[in-house]
């Protein structure tokens, strides 16, 4: 009997990822230098994608199938709003990175 047990997310992030040993990120970091490592990796990612290097920008990433089942249609409907500065400190200060394949629209 398995009542009371928690289940995982089938397509969730694998807990074997470790930023202190990950060779796929620009700068390795640990709990001790978490903020510095995250800042350095964000800046390096922005540079590598020719985005404006902006520590204050909200960086949104999507990796997956570009299809309505994954909510891409919802994301597509808010892009104009997301990119317009409405004075809330988030919109107009966002960068969106999407990677995947899917249906042509």
PDB file of C-alpha atoms in Angstrom:
ATOM      1  CA  UNK A   1       0.000   0.000   0.000  1.00  0.00           C
ATOM      2  CA  UNK A   2       1.424   3.379  -1.032  1.00  0.00           C
ATOM      3  CA  UNK A   3      -0.988   5.834   0.560  1.00  0.00           C
ATOM      4  CA  UNK A   4       0.596   8.954   1.977  1.00  0.00           C
ATOM      5  CA  UNK A   5       3.629   8.798  -0.329  1.00  0.00           C
ATOM      6  CA  UNK A   6       4.676  11.657  -2.521  1.00  0.00           C
ATOM      7  CA  UNK A   7       5.312  11.166  -6.197  1.00  0.00           C
ATOM      8  CA  UNK A   8       7.827  12.861  -8.430  1.00  0.00           C
ATOM      9  CA  UNK A   9       7.350  14.772 -11.657  1.00  0.00           C
ATOM     10  CA  UNK A  10       8.028  12.449 -14.575  1.00  0.00           C
ATOM     11  CA  UNK A  11       9.803  15.097 -16.639  1.00  0.00           C
ATOM     12  CA  UNK A  12      11.232  17.068 -13.699  1.00  0.00           C
ATOM     13  CA  UNK A  13      14.807  18.150 -13.138  1.00  0.00           C
ATOM     14  CA  UNK A  14      17.141  15.282 -12.323  1.00  0.00           C
ATOM     15  CA  UNK A  15      18.725  15.753  -8.901  1.00  0.00           C
ATOM     16  CA  UNK A  16      22.081  14.564 -10.253  1.00  0.00           C
ATOM     17  CA  UNK A  17      22.684  18.069 -11.661  1.00  0.00           C
ATOM     18  CA  UNK A  18      25.269  19.809  -9.534  1.00  0.00           C
ATOM     19  CA  UNK A  19      26.385  23.355 -10.362  1.00  0.00           C
ATOM     20  CA  UNK A  20      29.676  22.860  -8.547  1.00  0.00           C
ATOM     21  CA  UNK A  21      30.739  20.153 -11.040  1.00  0.00           C
ATOM     22  CA  UNK A  22      28.602  20.927 -14.121  1.00  0.00           C
ATOM     23  CA  UNK A  23      30.855  21.442 -17.148  1.00  0.00           C
ATOM     24  CA  UNK A  24      27.897  22.721 -19.225  1.00  0.00           C
ATOM     25  CA  UNK A  25      27.568  26.028 -17.376  1.00  0.00           C
ATOM     26  CA  UNK A  26      29.910  29.001 -17.718  1.00  0.00           C
ATOM     27  CA  UNK A  27      30.927  29.249 -14.036  1.00  0.00           C
ATOM     28  CA  UNK A  28      30.690  26.471 -11.452  1.00  0.00           C
ATOM     29  CA  UNK A  29      29.339  27.526  -8.050  1.00  0.00           C
ATOM     30  CA  UNK A  30      28.249  26.108  -4.699  1.00  0.00           C
ATOM     31  CA  UNK A  31      26.098  27.167  -1.776  1.00  0.00           C
ATOM     32  CA  UNK A  32      28.977  29.317  -0.530  1.00  0.00           C
ATOM     33  CA  UNK A  33      29.063  31.472  -3.695  1.00  0.00           C
ATOM     34  CA  UNK A  34      25.554  30.893  -5.012  1.00  0.00           C
ATOM     35  CA  UNK A  35      24.657  34.521  -5.793  1.00  0.00           C
ATOM     36  CA  UNK A  36      27.948  35.289  -7.512  1.00  0.00           C
ATOM     37  CA  UNK A  37      27.763  32.095  -9.562  1.00  0.00           C
ATOM     38  CA  UNK A  38      24.174  32.708 -10.642  1.00  0.00           C
ATOM     39  CA  UNK A  39      24.980  36.315 -11.606  1.00  0.00           C
ATOM     40  CA  UNK A  40      28.042  35.277 -13.606  1.00  0.00           C
ATOM     41  CA  UNK A  41      26.138  32.535 -15.438  1.00  0.00           C
ATOM     42  CA  UNK A  42      23.216  34.840 -16.237  1.00  0.00           C
ATOM     43  CA  UNK A  43      25.575  37.483 -17.674  1.00  0.00           C
ATOM     44  CA  UNK A  44      27.480  34.868 -19.698  1.00  0.00           C
ATOM     45  CA  UNK A  45      24.230  33.423 -21.081  1.00  0.00           C
ATOM     46  CA  UNK A  46      23.014  36.883 -22.059  1.00  0.00           C
ATOM     47  CA  UNK A  47      26.315  37.577 -23.856  1.00  0.00           C
ATOM     48  CA  UNK A  48      26.340  34.207 -25.622  1.00  0.00           C
ATOM     49  CA  UNK A  49      22.814  34.828 -26.988  1.00  0.00           C
ATOM     50  CA  UNK A  50      23.482  38.470 -27.921  1.00  0.00           C
ATOM     51  CA  UNK A  51      20.976  39.680 -25.341  1.00  0.00           C
ATOM     52  CA  UNK A  52      21.461  42.942 -23.488  1.00  0.00           C
ATOM     53  CA  UNK A  53      23.570  42.132 -20.443  1.00  0.00           C
ATOM     54  CA  UNK A  54      21.280  43.277 -17.638  1.00  0.00           C
ATOM     55  CA  UNK A  55      21.487  41.873 -14.119  1.00  0.00           C
ATOM     56  CA  UNK A  56      18.048  43.348 -13.350  1.00  0.00           C
ATOM     57  CA  UNK A  57      16.258  41.737 -16.283  1.00  0.00           C
ATOM     58  CA  UNK A  58      13.909  38.850 -15.667  1.00  0.00           C
ATOM     59  CA  UNK A  59      15.328  35.983 -17.717  1.00  0.00           C
ATOM     60  CA  UNK A  60      12.696  33.412 -18.722  1.00  0.00           C
ATOM     61  CA  UNK A  61      13.726  30.153 -20.347  1.00  0.00           C
ATOM     62  CA  UNK A  62      11.591  27.519 -22.047  1.00  0.00           C
ATOM     63  CA  UNK A  63      12.955  24.254 -23.392  1.00  0.00           C
ATOM     64  CA  UNK A  64      10.436  21.816 -24.784  1.00  0.00           C
ATOM     65  CA  UNK A  65       8.070  21.029 -27.613  1.00  0.00           C
ATOM     66  CA  UNK A  66       6.644  24.230 -29.072  1.00  0.00           C
ATOM     67  CA  UNK A  67       3.061  23.045 -29.058  1.00  0.00           C
ATOM     68  CA  UNK A  68      -0.192  23.967 -27.337  1.00  0.00           C
ATOM     69  CA  UNK A  69       0.028  20.939 -25.008  1.00  0.00           C
ATOM     70  CA  UNK A  70       3.055  22.576 -23.358  1.00  0.00           C
ATOM     71  CA  UNK A  71       1.348  25.972 -23.006  1.00  0.00           C
ATOM     72  CA  UNK A  72       3.298  27.730 -25.743  1.00  0.00           C
ATOM     73  CA  UNK A  73       0.069  29.243 -27.071  1.00  0.00           C
ATOM     74  CA  UNK A  74      -0.498  30.929 -23.697  1.00  0.00           C
ATOM     75  CA  UNK A  75       3.082  32.193 -23.620  1.00  0.00           C
ATOM     76  CA  UNK A  76       2.672  33.529 -27.152  1.00  0.00           C
ATOM     77  CA  UNK A  77      -0.352  35.573 -26.090  1.00  0.00           C
ATOM     78  CA  UNK A  78       1.536  37.400 -23.334  1.00  0.00           C
ATOM     79  CA  UNK A  79       4.796  38.218 -25.138  1.00  0.00           C
ATOM     80  CA  UNK A  80       3.698  41.723 -26.183  1.00  0.00           C
ATOM     81  CA  UNK A  81       2.547  42.465 -22.611  1.00  0.00           C
ATOM     82  CA  UNK A  82       5.732  40.987 -21.158  1.00  0.00           C
ATOM     83  CA  UNK A  83       7.947  43.160 -23.337  1.00  0.00           C
ATOM     84  CA  UNK A  84       6.037  46.411 -22.619  1.00  0.00           C
ATOM     85  CA  UNK A  85       7.044  48.405 -19.538  1.00  0.00           C
ATOM     86  CA  UNK A  86       3.844  48.747 -17.507  1.00  0.00           C
ATOM     87  CA  UNK A  87       5.586  50.116 -14.414  1.00  0.00           C
ATOM     88  CA  UNK A  88       5.460  46.939 -12.327  1.00  0.00           C
ATOM     89  CA  UNK A  89       9.222  46.337 -12.369  1.00  0.00           C
ATOM     90  CA  UNK A  90       8.949  43.133 -14.390  1.00  0.00           C
ATOM     91  CA  UNK A  91       7.271  43.790 -17.716  1.00  0.00           C
ATOM     92  CA  UNK A  92       9.521  45.612 -20.118  1.00  0.00           C
ATOM     93  CA  UNK A  93      12.535  44.235 -18.241  1.00  0.00           C
ATOM     94  CA  UNK A  94      12.226  40.650 -19.427  1.00  0.00           C
ATOM     95  CA  UNK A  95      14.220  38.484 -21.775  1.00  0.00           C
ATOM     96  CA  UNK A  96      12.658  35.345 -23.219  1.00  0.00           C
ATOM     97  CA  UNK A  97      14.694  32.374 -24.430  1.00  0.00           C
ATOM     98  CA  UNK A  98      12.846  29.542 -26.148  1.00  0.00           C
ATOM     99  CA  UNK A  99      14.349  26.372 -27.541  1.00  0.00           C
ATOM    100  CA  UNK A 100      12.529  23.481 -29.124  1.00  0.00           C
ATOM    101  CA  UNK A 101      10.659  22.312 -32.157  1.00  0.00           C
ATOM    102  CA  UNK A 102       6.971  21.941 -32.865  1.00  0.00           C
ATOM    103  CA  UNK A 103       4.031  23.025 -34.918  1.00  0.00           C
ATOM    104  CA  UNK A 104       4.213  25.890 -37.393  1.00  0.00           C
ATOM    105  CA  UNK A 105       1.731  28.681 -36.758  1.00  0.00           C
TER     106      UNK A 105
END
